[in-house]
Each structure stands twice: as C-alpha cells, then as structure tokens.
Short mmCIF file of C-alpha atoms in Angstrom, two decimals:
data_model
loop_
_atom_site.label_atom_id
_atom_site.label_comp_id
_atom_site.label_asym_id
_atom_site.label_seq_id
_atom_site.Cartn_x
_atom_site.Cartn_y
_atom_site.Cartn_z
CA MET A 1 -22.58 -27.94 -2.21
CA LYS A 2 -24.36 -28.45 1.12
CA GLU A 3 -21.14 -28.04 3.27
CA LEU A 4 -20.40 -24.59 1.52
CA GLU A 5 -23.92 -23.35 2.25
CA GLU A 6 -23.38 -24.37 5.78
CA LYS A 7 -20.13 -22.69 6.04
CA ILE A 8 -21.63 -19.42 4.45
CA LEU A 9 -24.55 -19.38 7.14
CA LYS A 10 -22.07 -20.09 9.74
CA GLU A 11 -19.11 -17.92 9.00
CA GLY A 12 -20.35 -15.34 6.37
CA LYS A 13 -21.79 -11.77 7.24
CA VAL A 14 -24.23 -10.03 5.09
CA LEU A 15 -23.69 -6.36 5.05
CA GLN A 16 -25.79 -3.35 3.43
CA GLY A 17 -25.31 -3.00 -0.24
CA ASP A 18 -25.62 -6.80 -1.12
CA ILE A 19 -22.11 -7.38 0.34
CA LEU A 20 -21.39 -11.05 1.61
CA LYS A 21 -18.30 -11.07 3.81
CA VAL A 22 -16.76 -14.43 3.55
CA ASN A 23 -13.02 -13.35 4.01
CA GLY A 24 -12.65 -15.81 6.83
CA PHE A 25 -12.55 -18.71 4.47
CA LEU A 26 -12.61 -17.61 0.86
CA ASN A 27 -10.90 -14.64 -0.22
CA HIS A 28 -8.52 -13.39 2.50
CA LEU A 29 -7.82 -15.95 5.04
CA VAL A 30 -8.40 -18.99 2.44
CA ASP A 31 -9.38 -22.13 4.13
CA VAL A 32 -7.20 -24.30 1.55
CA PRO A 33 -8.41 -27.89 2.78
CA PHE A 34 -12.13 -26.77 2.31
CA LEU A 35 -11.45 -25.03 -1.09
CA THR A 36 -9.91 -28.31 -2.27
CA GLU A 37 -13.20 -30.14 -1.38
CA MET A 38 -15.17 -27.54 -3.36
CA ALA A 39 -12.58 -27.78 -6.25
CA LYS A 40 -13.19 -31.67 -6.36
CA THR A 41 -16.94 -30.76 -6.90
CA VAL A 42 -15.85 -28.63 -9.84
CA ALA A 43 -13.31 -31.19 -11.34
CA ASP A 44 -15.83 -33.90 -11.02
CA ARG A 45 -18.37 -31.66 -12.94
CA TYR A 46 -15.98 -30.89 -15.97
CA LYS A 47 -13.87 -33.96 -15.91
CA ASN A 48 -14.86 -35.03 -19.43
CA LYS A 49 -14.63 -31.75 -21.21
CA GLY A 50 -11.29 -31.90 -22.29
CA ILE A 51 -10.29 -28.74 -20.50
CA THR A 52 -6.66 -27.56 -20.89
CA LYS A 53 -6.42 -24.43 -18.89
CA ILE A 54 -8.30 -22.49 -16.02
CA LEU A 55 -8.67 -18.89 -16.21
CA THR A 56 -9.40 -16.51 -13.44
CA VAL A 57 -8.57 -12.80 -12.35
CA GLU A 58 -6.25 -11.62 -9.71
CA ALA A 59 -6.40 -11.54 -6.84
CA SER A 60 -9.24 -13.24 -4.96
CA GLY A 61 -9.96 -15.80 -7.89
CA ILE A 62 -6.32 -17.29 -7.53
CA ALA A 63 -6.62 -19.53 -4.54
CA PHE A 64 -9.95 -21.12 -5.82
CA ALA A 65 -8.70 -21.53 -9.37
CA THR A 66 -5.40 -22.92 -8.10
CA CYS A 67 -7.24 -25.64 -5.88
CA ILE A 68 -9.14 -26.67 -9.04
CA GLY A 69 -6.02 -26.73 -11.08
CA VAL A 70 -4.70 -29.08 -8.37
CA CYS A 71 -7.61 -31.26 -8.70
CA MET A 72 -7.77 -31.39 -12.36
CA ASN A 73 -3.80 -31.38 -12.86
CA LEU A 74 -4.06 -28.21 -15.01
CA PRO A 75 -2.29 -24.91 -15.41
CA VAL A 76 -4.04 -21.68 -14.41
CA ILE A 77 -3.79 -18.28 -16.01
CA PHE A 78 -4.69 -15.43 -13.79
CA ALA A 79 -5.51 -12.21 -15.77
CA LYS A 80 -3.95 -9.05 -14.40
CA LYS A 81 -5.86 -5.81 -13.60
CA HIS A 82 -4.64 -2.61 -15.33
CA LYS A 83 -5.83 0.99 -14.87
CA SER A 84 -5.55 1.83 -18.42
CA ALA A 85 -6.30 0.04 -21.82
CA ASN A 86 -2.91 -1.32 -22.44
CA ILE A 87 -2.91 -1.40 -26.01
CA SER A 88 -0.32 -3.90 -27.18
CA ASP A 89 -0.17 -6.56 -29.76
CA ASN A 90 1.15 -8.95 -27.14
CA LEU A 91 -1.76 -8.65 -24.77
CA LEU A 92 -5.45 -9.84 -24.72
CA THR A 93 -7.55 -7.38 -22.98
CA ALA A 94 -11.05 -6.66 -21.87
CA GLU A 95 -12.80 -3.89 -19.93
CA VAL A 96 -14.15 -4.76 -16.60
CA TYR A 97 -16.36 -2.55 -14.45
CA SER A 98 -15.61 -2.89 -10.64
CA TYR A 99 -18.74 -2.43 -8.77
CA THR A 100 -16.77 -2.33 -5.44
CA HIS A 101 -14.63 0.43 -6.66
CA LYS A 102 -17.04 2.27 -9.05
CA VAL A 103 -14.41 2.25 -11.94
CA ASP A 104 -13.47 0.53 -15.05
CA ASN A 105 -10.47 -1.45 -15.11
CA TYR A 106 -8.87 -3.63 -17.75
CA ILE A 107 -7.81 -7.17 -17.23
CA VAL A 108 -5.10 -8.60 -19.36
CA ILE A 109 -3.38 -11.86 -20.58
CA GLU A 110 -0.49 -12.24 -22.41
CA ARG A 111 -1.53 -13.41 -25.84
CA ASP A 112 0.89 -16.30 -26.09
CA PHE A 113 -0.48 -18.08 -23.12
CA ILE A 114 -3.95 -18.86 -25.10
CA LYS A 115 -3.79 -20.94 -27.90
CA ASP A 116 -6.45 -21.69 -30.53
CA ASP A 117 -6.40 -25.34 -29.48
CA ASP A 118 -7.01 -24.55 -25.77
CA VAL A 119 -10.18 -25.47 -23.92
CA CYS A 120 -10.99 -22.94 -20.87
CA LEU A 121 -12.61 -23.51 -17.65
CA ILE A 122 -13.27 -19.91 -16.29
CA ALA A 123 -13.50 -19.67 -12.50
CA ASP A 124 -13.64 -17.00 -9.83
CA ASP A 125 -14.85 -16.93 -6.20
CA PHE A 126 -18.00 -14.84 -6.93
CA LEU A 127 -20.33 -14.42 -9.71
CA ALA A 128 -22.64 -11.44 -9.37
CA SER A 129 -23.11 -8.92 -12.32
CA GLY A 130 -20.78 -11.03 -14.55
CA SER A 131 -18.52 -8.22 -15.28
CA ALA A 132 -15.22 -10.27 -14.76
CA ALA A 133 -16.52 -13.45 -16.28
CA PHE A 134 -17.58 -11.79 -19.43
CA GLY A 135 -13.96 -10.05 -19.59
CA LEU A 136 -12.44 -13.48 -19.36
CA GLU A 137 -14.89 -14.90 -21.95
CA LYS A 138 -13.81 -12.13 -24.36
CA ILE A 139 -10.09 -12.66 -23.77
CA ALA A 140 -10.53 -16.61 -24.21
CA SER A 141 -12.59 -15.95 -27.46
CA ASP A 142 -10.06 -13.45 -28.78
CA GLY A 143 -7.51 -15.71 -28.20
CA GLY A 144 -9.28 -18.40 -30.31
CA ALA A 145 -9.86 -20.83 -27.46
CA LYS A 146 -13.08 -22.56 -26.67
CA ILE A 147 -14.77 -22.23 -23.28
CA ALA A 148 -15.96 -25.23 -21.83
CA GLY A 149 -17.94 -23.59 -18.98
CA PHE A 150 -17.59 -21.53 -15.88
CA ALA A 151 -17.19 -22.27 -12.13
CA PHE A 152 -17.73 -20.16 -9.25
CA ALA A 153 -17.72 -20.84 -5.41
CA ILE A 154 -20.62 -18.40 -4.67
CA GLU A 155 -23.16 -16.71 -7.12
CA LYS A 156 -25.40 -13.87 -6.28
CA GLY A 157 -28.45 -15.26 -8.00
CA PHE A 158 -30.45 -11.97 -7.68
CA GLN A 159 -27.89 -10.28 -9.96
CA GLU A 160 -27.90 -10.95 -13.72
CA GLY A 161 -24.41 -12.54 -14.28
CA GLY A 162 -25.56 -16.19 -14.03
CA LYS A 163 -28.79 -15.62 -16.04
CA ILE A 164 -26.83 -14.11 -18.97
CA LEU A 165 -24.11 -16.77 -18.95
CA ARG A 166 -26.88 -19.47 -19.12
CA ASP A 167 -28.97 -17.56 -21.70
CA LYS A 168 -25.89 -17.63 -23.76
CA GLY A 169 -25.75 -21.58 -23.53
CA TYR A 170 -22.84 -21.96 -21.15
CA GLU A 171 -22.55 -24.60 -18.50
CA VAL A 172 -22.25 -22.72 -15.28
CA CYS A 173 -21.36 -24.51 -11.99
CA SER A 174 -21.96 -22.30 -8.98
CA LEU A 175 -21.39 -24.21 -5.70
CA ALA A 176 -23.75 -22.07 -3.74
CA ILE A 177 -26.43 -19.74 -5.33
CA ILE A 178 -27.85 -17.09 -3.33
CA ASP A 179 -31.34 -15.93 -4.16
CA ASP A 180 -31.95 -13.50 -1.65
CA MET A 181 -29.87 -11.93 1.40
CA THR A 182 -30.43 -9.09 3.77
CA PRO A 183 -28.71 -8.25 7.17
CA GLU A 184 -32.13 -8.55 8.55
CA ASN A 185 -33.37 -11.79 7.04
CA GLY A 186 -30.34 -13.77 6.43
CA ILE A 187 -29.59 -15.67 3.23
CA LYS A 188 -31.63 -17.61 1.03
CA PHE A 189 -30.12 -20.29 -1.40
CA ARG A 190 -31.54 -21.75 -4.53
CA ALA A 191 -32.17 -25.56 -4.35
CA GLN A 192 -29.95 -27.14 -6.73
CA MET B 1 15.46 -28.02 -6.35
CA LYS B 2 17.21 -29.01 -9.68
CA GLU B 3 13.86 -29.27 -11.84
CA LEU B 4 13.04 -25.68 -11.01
CA GLU B 5 16.61 -24.55 -11.89
CA GLU B 6 16.07 -26.33 -15.30
CA LYS B 7 12.67 -25.06 -15.89
CA ILE B 8 14.15 -21.29 -15.25
CA LEU B 9 17.05 -21.94 -17.65
CA LYS B 10 14.42 -23.42 -20.35
CA GLU B 11 11.56 -20.93 -19.97
CA GLY B 12 12.77 -18.02 -18.00
CA LYS B 13 14.18 -14.67 -19.56
CA VAL B 14 16.62 -12.37 -17.93
CA LEU B 15 15.77 -8.75 -18.69
CA GLN B 16 17.78 -5.56 -18.22
CA GLY B 17 17.48 -4.32 -14.67
CA ASP B 18 17.73 -7.35 -12.69
CA ILE B 19 14.31 -8.85 -14.09
CA LEU B 20 13.66 -12.44 -14.53
CA LYS B 21 10.65 -13.16 -16.41
CA VAL B 22 8.98 -16.49 -15.27
CA ASN B 23 5.60 -15.41 -16.08
CA GLY B 24 5.01 -18.58 -18.30
CA PHE B 25 4.99 -20.89 -15.33
CA LEU B 26 5.09 -18.99 -12.01
CA ASN B 27 3.29 -15.67 -11.86
CA HIS B 28 0.73 -15.27 -14.71
CA LEU B 29 0.31 -18.57 -16.53
CA VAL B 30 0.85 -20.83 -13.32
CA ASP B 31 1.97 -24.50 -14.03
CA VAL B 32 -0.07 -25.69 -11.08
CA PRO B 33 1.27 -29.54 -11.42
CA PHE B 34 4.89 -27.96 -11.20
CA LEU B 35 4.10 -25.69 -8.32
CA THR B 36 2.64 -28.66 -6.46
CA GLU B 37 5.92 -30.53 -6.80
CA MET B 38 7.69 -27.48 -5.56
CA ALA B 39 5.40 -27.10 -2.68
CA LYS B 40 5.99 -30.76 -1.73
CA THR B 41 9.67 -29.87 -1.13
CA VAL B 42 8.72 -26.86 0.96
CA ALA B 43 6.13 -28.98 3.04
CA ASP B 44 8.69 -31.60 3.44
CA ARG B 45 11.09 -29.19 4.90
CA TYR B 46 8.68 -27.70 7.51
CA LYS B 47 6.59 -30.72 8.09
CA ASN B 48 7.61 -30.85 11.84
CA LYS B 49 7.61 -27.16 12.75
CA GLY B 50 4.09 -27.03 13.99
CA ILE B 51 3.02 -24.54 11.24
CA THR B 52 -0.71 -23.44 11.46
CA LYS B 53 -1.11 -20.84 8.87
CA ILE B 54 0.89 -19.75 5.76
CA LEU B 55 1.06 -16.24 5.01
CA THR B 56 1.64 -14.55 1.54
CA VAL B 57 0.89 -11.14 -0.31
CA GLU B 58 -1.65 -10.69 -3.17
CA ALA B 59 -1.39 -11.34 -6.07
CA SER B 60 1.61 -13.42 -7.30
CA GLY B 61 2.18 -15.35 -4.18
CA ILE B 62 -0.99 -16.81 -3.96
CA ALA B 63 -0.82 -19.72 -6.25
CA PHE B 64 2.39 -20.92 -4.64
CA ALA B 65 1.30 -20.39 -1.08
CA THR B 66 -2.04 -22.17 -2.09
CA CYS B 67 0.01 -25.18 -3.39
CA ILE B 68 1.74 -25.29 -0.22
CA GLY B 69 -1.53 -25.03 1.66
CA VAL B 70 -2.80 -28.06 -0.32
CA CYS B 71 0.51 -30.07 0.31
CA MET B 72 0.56 -29.15 4.37
CA ASN B 73 -3.32 -29.20 4.59
CA LEU B 74 -3.27 -25.79 5.89
CA PRO B 75 -5.08 -22.41 5.52
CA VAL B 76 -3.40 -19.52 3.67
CA ILE B 77 -3.79 -15.76 4.34
CA PHE B 78 -2.99 -13.40 1.61
CA ALA B 79 -1.96 -9.84 2.76
CA LYS B 80 -4.01 -7.26 0.79
CA LYS B 81 -2.16 -4.28 -0.80
CA HIS B 82 -3.52 -0.66 0.11
CA LYS B 83 -2.11 2.66 -1.26
CA SER B 84 -2.63 4.39 1.97
CA ALA B 85 -1.67 3.25 5.51
CA ASN B 86 -5.20 2.18 6.48
CA ILE B 87 -5.12 3.01 10.33
CA SER B 88 -7.76 0.95 11.77
CA ASP B 89 -7.67 -1.22 14.91
CA ASN B 90 -9.01 -4.17 13.16
CA LEU B 91 -6.04 -4.39 10.75
CA LEU B 92 -2.56 -5.47 10.94
CA THR B 93 -0.36 -3.22 8.65
CA ALA B 94 3.14 -2.90 7.30
CA GLU B 95 4.82 -0.66 4.80
CA VAL B 96 6.32 -1.96 1.78
CA TYR B 97 8.35 -0.50 -0.92
CA SER B 98 7.63 -1.61 -4.30
CA TYR B 99 10.84 -1.65 -6.55
CA THR B 100 8.76 -2.52 -9.53
CA HIS B 101 6.52 0.60 -9.11
CA LYS B 102 8.89 2.69 -7.06
CA VAL B 103 6.27 3.69 -4.46
CA ASP B 104 5.57 2.83 -0.78
CA ASN B 105 2.48 0.51 -0.51
CA TYR B 106 0.97 -0.90 2.63
CA ILE B 107 -0.31 -4.52 3.09
CA VAL B 108 -2.88 -5.39 5.46
CA ILE B 109 -4.15 -8.54 7.16
CA GLU B 110 -7.33 -8.41 9.44
CA ARG B 111 -6.24 -8.77 12.97
CA ASP B 112 -8.49 -11.31 14.06
CA PHE B 113 -7.16 -13.79 11.38
CA ILE B 114 -3.76 -13.97 13.32
CA LYS B 115 -3.86 -15.55 16.73
CA ASP B 116 -1.11 -15.25 19.25
CA ASP B 117 -0.91 -19.46 19.25
CA ASP B 118 -0.32 -19.23 15.48
CA VAL B 119 3.04 -20.72 13.97
CA CYS B 120 3.42 -18.97 10.51
CA LEU B 121 5.38 -19.87 7.40
CA ILE B 122 5.73 -16.91 5.19
CA ALA B 123 5.81 -17.73 1.52
CA ASP B 124 6.18 -15.82 -1.71
CA ASP B 125 7.18 -16.37 -5.40
CA PHE B 126 10.35 -14.16 -5.13
CA LEU B 127 12.59 -13.17 -2.52
CA ALA B 128 14.84 -9.91 -3.48
CA SER B 129 15.13 -7.08 -1.39
CA GLY B 130 12.97 -8.81 1.15
CA SER B 131 10.55 -5.89 1.39
CA ALA B 132 7.37 -7.86 1.37
CA ALA B 133 8.82 -10.64 3.51
CA PHE B 134 9.77 -8.10 5.99
CA GLY B 135 6.30 -6.58 5.92
CA LEU B 136 4.88 -10.17 6.59
CA GLU B 137 7.44 -10.71 9.31
CA LYS B 138 6.03 -7.47 10.91
CA ILE B 139 2.37 -8.43 10.48
CA ALA B 140 2.80 -12.03 12.11
CA SER B 141 4.88 -10.44 14.98
CA ASP B 142 2.39 -7.71 15.65
CA GLY B 143 -0.43 -10.30 15.83
CA GLY B 144 1.64 -12.20 18.38
CA ALA B 145 2.30 -15.06 16.13
CA LYS B 146 5.56 -16.98 15.87
CA ILE B 147 7.32 -17.49 12.57
CA ALA B 148 8.66 -20.93 11.65
CA GLY B 149 10.52 -19.76 8.57
CA PHE B 150 10.35 -18.58 4.97
CA ALA B 151 9.87 -20.31 1.69
CA PHE B 152 10.30 -18.82 -1.86
CA ALA B 153 10.13 -20.27 -5.41
CA ILE B 154 13.19 -18.04 -6.47
CA GLU B 155 15.51 -16.09 -4.53
CA LYS B 156 17.75 -13.22 -6.12
CA GLY B 157 20.85 -13.98 -4.10
CA PHE B 158 22.70 -11.08 -5.22
CA GLN B 159 20.02 -8.84 -3.37
CA GLU B 160 20.07 -8.50 0.34
CA GLY B 161 16.77 -9.96 1.37
CA GLY B 162 18.00 -13.68 1.96
CA LYS B 163 21.16 -12.64 3.90
CA ILE B 164 19.25 -10.27 6.30
CA LEU B 165 16.43 -13.10 7.00
CA ARG B 166 19.41 -15.78 7.58
CA ASP B 167 21.30 -13.07 9.74
CA LYS B 168 18.16 -12.66 12.02
CA GLY B 169 18.22 -16.42 12.43
CA TYR B 170 15.24 -17.51 10.41
CA GLU B 171 15.16 -20.76 8.43
CA VAL B 172 14.83 -19.68 4.70
CA CYS B 173 13.86 -22.27 2.19
CA SER B 174 14.43 -20.92 -1.24
CA LEU B 175 13.96 -23.61 -4.03
CA ALA B 176 16.37 -21.87 -6.47
CA ILE B 177 19.06 -19.11 -5.52
CA ILE B 178 20.40 -16.92 -8.45
CA ASP B 179 23.60 -15.56 -7.60
CA ASP B 180 24.34 -13.90 -10.96
CA MET B 181 22.29 -13.15 -13.89
CA THR B 182 22.59 -10.92 -17.04
CA PRO B 183 20.85 -10.86 -20.46
CA GLU B 184 24.42 -11.70 -21.94
CA ASN B 185 26.01 -14.31 -19.67
CA GLY B 186 22.77 -16.00 -18.37
CA ILE B 187 21.97 -17.28 -15.03
CA LYS B 188 24.04 -18.61 -12.34
CA PHE B 189 22.55 -20.77 -9.41
CA ARG B 190 23.96 -20.98 -5.85
CA ALA B 191 24.98 -24.69 -5.03
CA GLN B 192 22.36 -25.82 -2.42
#
C-alpha cells in the first residue's frame, strides 16, 4: 500500500536492533482515519472468504483489527496475555515468545468464543518472527475453526514469519513489507 | 442506551465482588458492529466540542475508543501500562491503582503526542472507582490539553468515579449506568 510506505518513510524511525518505531500512527497514537483506509484494503482482499471473526492479540493489534472489523462488519477477538500457562478447560492457549521482552508468554482466548464453523482472519500490527501469529493459528485450530488468512500492517520481510506462513499455504496480506532497514541506510520495501 | 442495557441483561453475568462479565461483546470478544452503534451515540453527544484526540488505556479500552475514533474521524492515543514509575522527560505518567490486581500501576503517554491546543475526549470500557480516568485526566492536563469530557460504555454507578468526575464539572457520557447489581437480584440501571 503506497500510502503506508510513504507514511512509514515520513514518520517512522529505524532504531538499532531491527526496531521500527511507528508509534506516532500505528501502536500508541493511532491515526484511526488512516488505519481505516488500511483496513479497507484488507477488507477488499478478504471480502469473499466467508470470514466470521477476526483474531488478534492485545494490546497493539486491537486498533488495526477493530478497524478491519468496522470495514467488514465483523466481531474481533483479542487474545489476552498471561505470564503462566493457565491450564483450564475453558481457555484455548498458546505459548508465544516475546522478542521485545525476551520471555515466553502465553496468550489465551475463551474456548466458547471460537466455534468449529468459524472462519478466522488473523490480524496484527506487525509480522516479524511470526510468534504471535503462530500462537493465534494454534488457538484457532484448537478451537476447530478454519483460517482464511492473515493481515498485517507491516511485515519485516527480513525475518522468517512471512515465509513460514506462505510456505504453509496461507494467504498473507501485509500492507507494507520491509526487506531491509538500518538507521544508516533507511528502509527498503519489497515491490508488491 | 436502551440496546446496550438489553445486551447487558441478555449476555452479561454478575459475579461476586461487583464484577460484571461482558467479555462476550465488550472486552475480549468485541462485537464491533454493536460497538460502532454505541460509538455513534458518543460521537453525536460530543460532535460540537472541537475534540482533536481520544485518550484511553490499553488494553480493554482500545476497541471502544477506536470505534469512537472511526465515527468522529479522530486519532486515538492509548496509554501504556508500566509496572514502575518510568521517570523520563519524554513521558507523561500517572499512577493508577488496579482493583482487579490490587497493585499500583503507572500509565504513560509519550509527551510529544499531546499538544497544548489539543481537546481530549477520555474514553474507556468501564467507569468504576475512576482510577484510570483520573490518570488520563492528569496526563491530559500535564500535557497542557483541554478535556472536553468522558465517555464510558458501562458505569458502575454504585462506585464513586462518576460522582467525582461530575462534581468536578466534567461532562460524562456513560451509555449504561448500573446502580445496583448482585448475582441474586440481577442488574438495576439508572434511568437516563
């Protein structure tokens, strides 16, 4: 999405350690009118897939997923983060490694909220190693639901998450894919 | 809002300890089309107040605030939770007591994101003791912004938050106000 690439170049900041700071429009101050335009692109891509629910993870995925929900007129489930494996029959859980905090976390969704006739779109602000996406994939599958595909605002194409998802045969809609970024040389986007 | 009261009666569950479980449409599985209808009521109430930004707290306030942002065509800032007082010149911070977890937390917003010509609407899913709302009020004030008012999906009218905010002279738009609730006798709404 050309407008997103331009916004990343204009407002984003590349920091050491493969960090892209876009908290001025995506995940702290949220430019909701712009995210709605981004969400329209996702909605258009997935409009004929019979999607019934959008899954994301708290906290930074919620705003983007909600905008997609508005555009597709669909509910959103946000998985909650837990420090411990909350073993309970009522919860669907997955282990997720946090690269930011260097710890294993668990994400949970109440079992009743995913039905075996659900068709899920998994959405998040970022795709990098894919850890959160794989966690949501596991939860949707454990709940018996189908997965129609994935939607991300920004994919770090130089990390392995996107390749793994596509190799598994999933449809992945990343609105901007960054193939290379450094504080010195800036950001290179993949042509889409 | 009549439809919200009906939905709370139909889908909500009153638990011991003044807990109202509405995670089937408000703060886990999010019924985005319904929240958009709720947000329209808020947008209509505040449409002539010159609001420039909507403030909320991660994680459960984000979906409702985002829907208001969509309806008002405005950005949303969600304050982040921190375990420690993150003393930094770049952050606006406030102490917030979590009744759920019985600990003091801090909420932070990057200082640059609030300008002294901003007019803020403070929004959240619940208003009870008002701790999070007072934290956002402090952050907005410390940032030099004006506060146009507050918007909540559900107010627990038997706790003191709403009274304190109204006594301070703020406009408070709570879409449903619960004056009494027990697992035995159910929920009593305040006439609005």
